PDB file of C-alpha atoms in Angstrom:
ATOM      1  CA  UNK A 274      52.575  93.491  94.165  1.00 41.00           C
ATOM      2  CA  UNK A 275      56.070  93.496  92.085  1.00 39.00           C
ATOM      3  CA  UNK A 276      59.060  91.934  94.282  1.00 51.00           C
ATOM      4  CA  UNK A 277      61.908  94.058  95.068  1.00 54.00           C
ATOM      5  CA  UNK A 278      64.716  93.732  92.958  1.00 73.00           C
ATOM      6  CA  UNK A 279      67.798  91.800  94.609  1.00 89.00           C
ATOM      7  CA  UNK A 280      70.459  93.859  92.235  1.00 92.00           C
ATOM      8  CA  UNK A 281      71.839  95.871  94.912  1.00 93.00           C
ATOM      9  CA  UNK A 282      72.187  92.830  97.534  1.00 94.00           C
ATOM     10  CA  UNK A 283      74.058  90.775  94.667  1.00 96.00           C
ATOM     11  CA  UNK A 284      76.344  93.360  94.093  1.00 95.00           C
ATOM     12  CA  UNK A 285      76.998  94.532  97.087  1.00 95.00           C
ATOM     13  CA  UNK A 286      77.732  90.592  98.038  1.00 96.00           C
ATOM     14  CA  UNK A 287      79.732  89.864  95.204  1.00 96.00           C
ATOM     15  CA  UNK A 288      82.125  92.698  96.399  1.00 96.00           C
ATOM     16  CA  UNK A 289      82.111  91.777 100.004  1.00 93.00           C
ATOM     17  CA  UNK A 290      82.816  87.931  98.366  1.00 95.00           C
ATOM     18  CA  UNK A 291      85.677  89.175  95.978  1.00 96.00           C
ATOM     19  CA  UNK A 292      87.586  90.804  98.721  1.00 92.00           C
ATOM     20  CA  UNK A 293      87.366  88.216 101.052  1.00 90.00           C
ATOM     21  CA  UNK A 294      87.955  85.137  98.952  1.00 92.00           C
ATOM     22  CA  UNK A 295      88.758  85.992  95.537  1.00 93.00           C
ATOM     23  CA  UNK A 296      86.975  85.916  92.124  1.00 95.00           C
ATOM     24  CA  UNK A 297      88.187  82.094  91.489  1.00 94.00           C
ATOM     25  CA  UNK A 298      87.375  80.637  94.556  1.00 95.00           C
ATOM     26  CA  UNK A 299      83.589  82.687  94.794  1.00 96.00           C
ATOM     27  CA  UNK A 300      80.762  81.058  93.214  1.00 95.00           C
ATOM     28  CA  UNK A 301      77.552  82.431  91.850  1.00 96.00           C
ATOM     29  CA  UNK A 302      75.969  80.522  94.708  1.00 96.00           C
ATOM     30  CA  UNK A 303      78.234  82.272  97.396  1.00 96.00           C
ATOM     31  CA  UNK A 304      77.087  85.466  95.892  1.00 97.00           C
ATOM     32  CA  UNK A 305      73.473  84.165  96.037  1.00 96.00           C
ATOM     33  CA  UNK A 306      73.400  82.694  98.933  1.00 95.00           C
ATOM     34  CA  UNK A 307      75.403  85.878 100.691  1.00 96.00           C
ATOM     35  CA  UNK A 308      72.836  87.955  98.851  1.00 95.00           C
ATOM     36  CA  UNK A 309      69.827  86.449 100.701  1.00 93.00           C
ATOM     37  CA  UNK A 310      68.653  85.927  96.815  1.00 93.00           C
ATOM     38  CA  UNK A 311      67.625  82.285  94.766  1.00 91.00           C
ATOM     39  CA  UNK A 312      70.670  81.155  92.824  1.00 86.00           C
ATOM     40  CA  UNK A 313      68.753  81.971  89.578  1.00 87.00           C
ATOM     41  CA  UNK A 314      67.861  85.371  90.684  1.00 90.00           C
ATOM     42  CA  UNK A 315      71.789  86.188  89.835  1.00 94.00           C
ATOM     43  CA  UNK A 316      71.526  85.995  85.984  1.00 93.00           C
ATOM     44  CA  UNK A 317      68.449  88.522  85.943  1.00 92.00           C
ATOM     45  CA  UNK A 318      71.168  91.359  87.012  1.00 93.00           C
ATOM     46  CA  UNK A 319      74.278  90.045  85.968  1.00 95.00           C
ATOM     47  CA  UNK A 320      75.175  88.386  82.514  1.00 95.00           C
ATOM     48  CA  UNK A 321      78.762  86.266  84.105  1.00 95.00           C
ATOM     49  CA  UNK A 322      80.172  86.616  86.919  1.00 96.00           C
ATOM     50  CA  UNK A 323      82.848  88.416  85.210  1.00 96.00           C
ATOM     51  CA  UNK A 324      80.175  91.356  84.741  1.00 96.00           C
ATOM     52  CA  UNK A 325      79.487  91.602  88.503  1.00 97.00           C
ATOM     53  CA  UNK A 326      83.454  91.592  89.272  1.00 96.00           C
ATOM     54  CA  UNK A 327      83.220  94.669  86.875  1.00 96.00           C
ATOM     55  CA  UNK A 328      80.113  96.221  89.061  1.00 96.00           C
ATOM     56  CA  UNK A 329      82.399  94.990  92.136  1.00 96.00           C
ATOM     57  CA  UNK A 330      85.600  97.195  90.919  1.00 96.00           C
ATOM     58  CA  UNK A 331      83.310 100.251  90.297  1.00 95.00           C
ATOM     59  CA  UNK A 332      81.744  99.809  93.664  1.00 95.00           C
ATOM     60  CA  UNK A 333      85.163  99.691  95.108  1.00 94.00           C
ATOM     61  CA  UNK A 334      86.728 102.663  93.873  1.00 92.00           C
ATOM     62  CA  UNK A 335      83.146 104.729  94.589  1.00 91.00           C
ATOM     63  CA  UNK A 336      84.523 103.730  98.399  1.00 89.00           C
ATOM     64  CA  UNK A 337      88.604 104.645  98.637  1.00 90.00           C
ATOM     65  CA  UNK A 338      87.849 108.185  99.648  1.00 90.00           C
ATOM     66  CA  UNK A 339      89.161 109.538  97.590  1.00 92.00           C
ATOM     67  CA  UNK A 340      87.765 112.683  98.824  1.00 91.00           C
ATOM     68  CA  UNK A 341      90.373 112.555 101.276  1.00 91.00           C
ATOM     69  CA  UNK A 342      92.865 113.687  98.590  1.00 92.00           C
ATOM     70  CA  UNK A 343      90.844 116.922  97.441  1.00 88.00           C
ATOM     71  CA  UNK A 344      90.349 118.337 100.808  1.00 84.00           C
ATOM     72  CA  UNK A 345      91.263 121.574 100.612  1.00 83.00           C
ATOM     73  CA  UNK A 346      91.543 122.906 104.350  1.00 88.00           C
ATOM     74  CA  UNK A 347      95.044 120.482 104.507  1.00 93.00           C
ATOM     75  CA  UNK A 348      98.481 120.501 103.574  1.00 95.00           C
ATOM     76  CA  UNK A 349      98.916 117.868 100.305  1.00 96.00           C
ATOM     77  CA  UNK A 350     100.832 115.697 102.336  1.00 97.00           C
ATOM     78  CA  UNK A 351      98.917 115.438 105.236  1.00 96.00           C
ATOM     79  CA  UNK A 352      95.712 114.433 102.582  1.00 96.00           C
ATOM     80  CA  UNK A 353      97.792 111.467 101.160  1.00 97.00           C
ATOM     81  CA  UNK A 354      98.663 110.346 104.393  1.00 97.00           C
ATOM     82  CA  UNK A 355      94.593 110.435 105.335  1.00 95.00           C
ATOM     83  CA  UNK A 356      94.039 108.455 102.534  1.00 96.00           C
ATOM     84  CA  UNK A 357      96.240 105.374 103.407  1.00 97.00           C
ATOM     85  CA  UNK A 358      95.408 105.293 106.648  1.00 97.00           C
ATOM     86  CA  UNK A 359      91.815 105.354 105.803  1.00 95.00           C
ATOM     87  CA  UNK A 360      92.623 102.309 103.939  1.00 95.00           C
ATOM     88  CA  UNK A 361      95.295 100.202 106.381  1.00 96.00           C
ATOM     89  CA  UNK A 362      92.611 100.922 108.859  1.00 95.00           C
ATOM     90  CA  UNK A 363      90.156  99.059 106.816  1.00 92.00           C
ATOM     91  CA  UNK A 364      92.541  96.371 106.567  1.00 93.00           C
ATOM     92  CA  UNK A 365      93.172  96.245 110.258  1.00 95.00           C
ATOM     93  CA  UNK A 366      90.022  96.171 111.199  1.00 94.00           C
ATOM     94  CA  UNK A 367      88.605  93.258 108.845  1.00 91.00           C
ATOM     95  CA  UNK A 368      91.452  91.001 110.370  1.00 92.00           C
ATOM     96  CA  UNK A 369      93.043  91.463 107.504  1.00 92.00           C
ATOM     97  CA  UNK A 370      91.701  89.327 105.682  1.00 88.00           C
ATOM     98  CA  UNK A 371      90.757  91.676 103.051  1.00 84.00           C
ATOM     99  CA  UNK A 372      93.059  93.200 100.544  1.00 83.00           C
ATOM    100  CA  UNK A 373      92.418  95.804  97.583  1.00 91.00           C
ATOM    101  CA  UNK A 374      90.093  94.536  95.053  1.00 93.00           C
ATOM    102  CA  UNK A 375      91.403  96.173  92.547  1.00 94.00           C
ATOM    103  CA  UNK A 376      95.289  94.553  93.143  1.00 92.00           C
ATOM    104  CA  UNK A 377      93.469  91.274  94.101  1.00 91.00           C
ATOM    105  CA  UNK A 378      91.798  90.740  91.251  1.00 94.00           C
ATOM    106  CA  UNK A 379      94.910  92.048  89.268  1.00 93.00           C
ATOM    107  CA  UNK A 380      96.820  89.277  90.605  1.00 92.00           C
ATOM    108  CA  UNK A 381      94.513  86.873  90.180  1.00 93.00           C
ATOM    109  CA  UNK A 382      92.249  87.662  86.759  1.00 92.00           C
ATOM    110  CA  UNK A 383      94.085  89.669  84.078  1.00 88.00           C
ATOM    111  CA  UNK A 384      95.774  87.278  82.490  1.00 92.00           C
ATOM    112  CA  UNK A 385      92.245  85.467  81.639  1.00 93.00           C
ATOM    113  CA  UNK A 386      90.051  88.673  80.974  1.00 93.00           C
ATOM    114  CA  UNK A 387      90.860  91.454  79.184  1.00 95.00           C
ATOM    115  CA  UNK A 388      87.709  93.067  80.110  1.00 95.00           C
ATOM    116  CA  UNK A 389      88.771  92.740  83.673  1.00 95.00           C
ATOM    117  CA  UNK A 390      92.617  93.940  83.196  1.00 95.00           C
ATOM    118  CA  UNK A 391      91.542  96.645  81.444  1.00 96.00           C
ATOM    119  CA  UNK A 392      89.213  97.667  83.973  1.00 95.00           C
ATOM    120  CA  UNK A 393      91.942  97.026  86.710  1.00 95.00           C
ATOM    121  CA  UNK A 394      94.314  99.132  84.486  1.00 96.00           C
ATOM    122  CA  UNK A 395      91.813 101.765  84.125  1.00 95.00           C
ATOM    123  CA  UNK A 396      91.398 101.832  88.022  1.00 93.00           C
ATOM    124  CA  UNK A 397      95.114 102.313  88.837  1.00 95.00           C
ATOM    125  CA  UNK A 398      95.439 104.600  85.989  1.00 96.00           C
ATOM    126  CA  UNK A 399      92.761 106.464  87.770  1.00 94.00           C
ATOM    127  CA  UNK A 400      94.254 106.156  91.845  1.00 95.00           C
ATOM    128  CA  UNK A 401      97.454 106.901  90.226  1.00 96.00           C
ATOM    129  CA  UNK A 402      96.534 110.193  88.674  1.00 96.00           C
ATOM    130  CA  UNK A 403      94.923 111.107  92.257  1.00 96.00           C
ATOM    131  CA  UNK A 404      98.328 110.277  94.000  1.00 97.00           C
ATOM    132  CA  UNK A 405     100.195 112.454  91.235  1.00 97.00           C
ATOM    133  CA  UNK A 406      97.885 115.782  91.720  1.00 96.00           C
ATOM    134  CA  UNK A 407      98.520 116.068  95.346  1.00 97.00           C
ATOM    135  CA  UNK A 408     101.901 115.399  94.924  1.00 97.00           C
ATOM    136  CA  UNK A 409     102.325 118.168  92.322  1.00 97.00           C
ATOM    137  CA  UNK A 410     100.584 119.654  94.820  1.00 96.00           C
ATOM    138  CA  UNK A 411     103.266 119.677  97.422  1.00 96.00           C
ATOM    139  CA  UNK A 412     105.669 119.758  95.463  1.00 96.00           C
ATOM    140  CA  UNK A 413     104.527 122.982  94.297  1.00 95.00           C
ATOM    141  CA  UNK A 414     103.657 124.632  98.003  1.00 94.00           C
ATOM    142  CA  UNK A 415     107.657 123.664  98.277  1.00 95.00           C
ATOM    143  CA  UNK A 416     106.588 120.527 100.269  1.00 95.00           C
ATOM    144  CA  UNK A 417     108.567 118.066  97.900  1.00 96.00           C
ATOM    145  CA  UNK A 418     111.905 118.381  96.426  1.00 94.00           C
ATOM    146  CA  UNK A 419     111.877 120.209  93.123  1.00 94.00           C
ATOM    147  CA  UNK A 420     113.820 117.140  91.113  1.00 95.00           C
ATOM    148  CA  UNK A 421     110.815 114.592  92.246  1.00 95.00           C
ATOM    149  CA  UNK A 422     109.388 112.594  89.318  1.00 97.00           C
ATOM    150  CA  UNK A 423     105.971 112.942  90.505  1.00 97.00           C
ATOM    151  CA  UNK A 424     104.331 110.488  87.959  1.00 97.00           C
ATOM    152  CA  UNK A 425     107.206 107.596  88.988  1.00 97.00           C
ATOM    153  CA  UNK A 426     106.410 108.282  92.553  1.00 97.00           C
ATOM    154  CA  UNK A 427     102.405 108.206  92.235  1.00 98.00           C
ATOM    155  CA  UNK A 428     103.231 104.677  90.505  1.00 97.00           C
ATOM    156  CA  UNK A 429     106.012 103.783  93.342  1.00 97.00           C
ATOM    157  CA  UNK A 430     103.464 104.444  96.187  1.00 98.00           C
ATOM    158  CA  UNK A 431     100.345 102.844  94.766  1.00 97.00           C
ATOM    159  CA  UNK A 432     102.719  99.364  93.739  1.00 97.00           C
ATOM    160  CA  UNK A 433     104.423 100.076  97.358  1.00 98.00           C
ATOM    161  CA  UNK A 434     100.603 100.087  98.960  1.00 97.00           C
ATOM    162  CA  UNK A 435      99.730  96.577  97.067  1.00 96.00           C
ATOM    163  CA  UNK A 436     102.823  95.059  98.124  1.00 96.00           C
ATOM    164  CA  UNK A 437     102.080  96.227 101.578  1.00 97.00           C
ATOM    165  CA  UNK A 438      98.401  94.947 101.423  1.00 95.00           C
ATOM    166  CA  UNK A 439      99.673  91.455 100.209  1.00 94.00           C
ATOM    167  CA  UNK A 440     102.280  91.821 102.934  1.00 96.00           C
ATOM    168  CA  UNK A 441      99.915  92.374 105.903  1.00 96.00           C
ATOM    169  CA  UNK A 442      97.631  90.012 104.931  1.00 93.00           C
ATOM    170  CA  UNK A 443     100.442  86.812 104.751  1.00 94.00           C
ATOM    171  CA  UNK A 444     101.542  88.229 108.115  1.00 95.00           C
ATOM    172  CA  UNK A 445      98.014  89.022 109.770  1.00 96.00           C
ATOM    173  CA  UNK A 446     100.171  92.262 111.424  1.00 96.00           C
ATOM    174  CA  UNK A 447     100.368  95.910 110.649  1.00 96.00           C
ATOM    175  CA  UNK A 448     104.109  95.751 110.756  1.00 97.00           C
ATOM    176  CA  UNK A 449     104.025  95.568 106.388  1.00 98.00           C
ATOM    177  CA  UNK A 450     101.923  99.178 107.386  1.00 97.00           C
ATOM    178  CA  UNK A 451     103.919 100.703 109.731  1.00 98.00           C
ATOM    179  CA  UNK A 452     106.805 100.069 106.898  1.00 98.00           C
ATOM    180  CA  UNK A 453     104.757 101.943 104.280  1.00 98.00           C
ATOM    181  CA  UNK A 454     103.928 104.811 106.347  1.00 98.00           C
ATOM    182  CA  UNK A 455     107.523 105.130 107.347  1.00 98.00           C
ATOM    183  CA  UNK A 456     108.984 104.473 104.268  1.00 97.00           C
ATOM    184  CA  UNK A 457     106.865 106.076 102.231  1.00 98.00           C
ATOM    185  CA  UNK A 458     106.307 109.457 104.274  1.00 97.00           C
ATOM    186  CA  UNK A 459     109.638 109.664 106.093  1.00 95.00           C
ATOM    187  CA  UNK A 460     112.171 108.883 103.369  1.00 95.00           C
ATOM    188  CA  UNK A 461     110.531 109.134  99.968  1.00 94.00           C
ATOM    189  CA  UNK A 462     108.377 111.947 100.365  1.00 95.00           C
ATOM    190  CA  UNK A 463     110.840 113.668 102.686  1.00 88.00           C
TER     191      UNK A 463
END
């Protein structure tokens, strides 16, 4: 009888790895071993570990909800809002010792892989675009000040949520969140 294959326990622990320490300081054996699976069981999947950070950054925009966004039966505004929280929640309740993978790995990898940066552009390119539709959004049900630059302000609140991940995490506190929220959705979007 065939064995199982261990692709979807590599993957899934070389994202739960890359969040929680970083792609420099995670070996293929802290994947492995994480995985449940033989070191050398790692290279049937995977070509580098550069290709499973790729798989990692797909997995982790498959789970920002971004669902949350297109939900029809609320106000634009109110959607947004769902979708941070949905995320500072995460944060909160992994310690927060997790940040965005996607920023993480921006921070940390670009410079040395293109592959990687352009993957991480792609991804912000993509969560940017999301931010800018509901905005448009409310800006159109009247929600939004006419003169808003809604492509500067989907940029402004995605860097603002990075800097506020990076934030919480050097402070172990939600104060960096309760900033966002009340920056972001009291002043800027006001």
């Amino acid at each position: 009888m065939a064995r199982a294959s261990k692709r979807e326990e590599i993957a899934q622990a070389a994202l739960e790895q890359f969040r929680t320490r970083g792609f420099n300081a995670t070996g293929i054996s802290d994947i492995t071993s994480a995985a449940g699976a033989p070191k050398g069981s790692f290279y049937n999947h995977f070509a580098s570990k550069e290709e499973s950070a790729l798989e990692a950054l797909n997995r982790y925009a498959a789970g920002l909800r971004f669902d949350l966004l297109d939900a029809p039966d609320r106000p634009a505004l109110e959607r947004l809002r769902a979708h941070f929280a949905f995320l500072g929640e995460d944060t909160v309740d992994n310690g927060f010792a997790r940040g965005c993978l996607v920023g993480n790995l921006g921070a940390e990898v670009a410079d040395h892989s293109e592959e990687i940066r352009s993957a991480i552009q792609g991804g912000f390119r993509q969560w940017s675009s999301h931010i800018q539709r509901v905005l448009t959004e409310a800006k159109e049900a009247g929600e939004l000040d006419a003169a808003l630059d809604v492509e500067a302000a989907a940029l402004f609140i995605l860097s603002a949520w990075e800097g506020t991940l990076i934030a919480a995490r050097a402070d172990k506190s939600s104060a960096p969140l309760d900033a966002f929220f009340r920056m972001v959705f009291d002043v800027v979007l006001r």
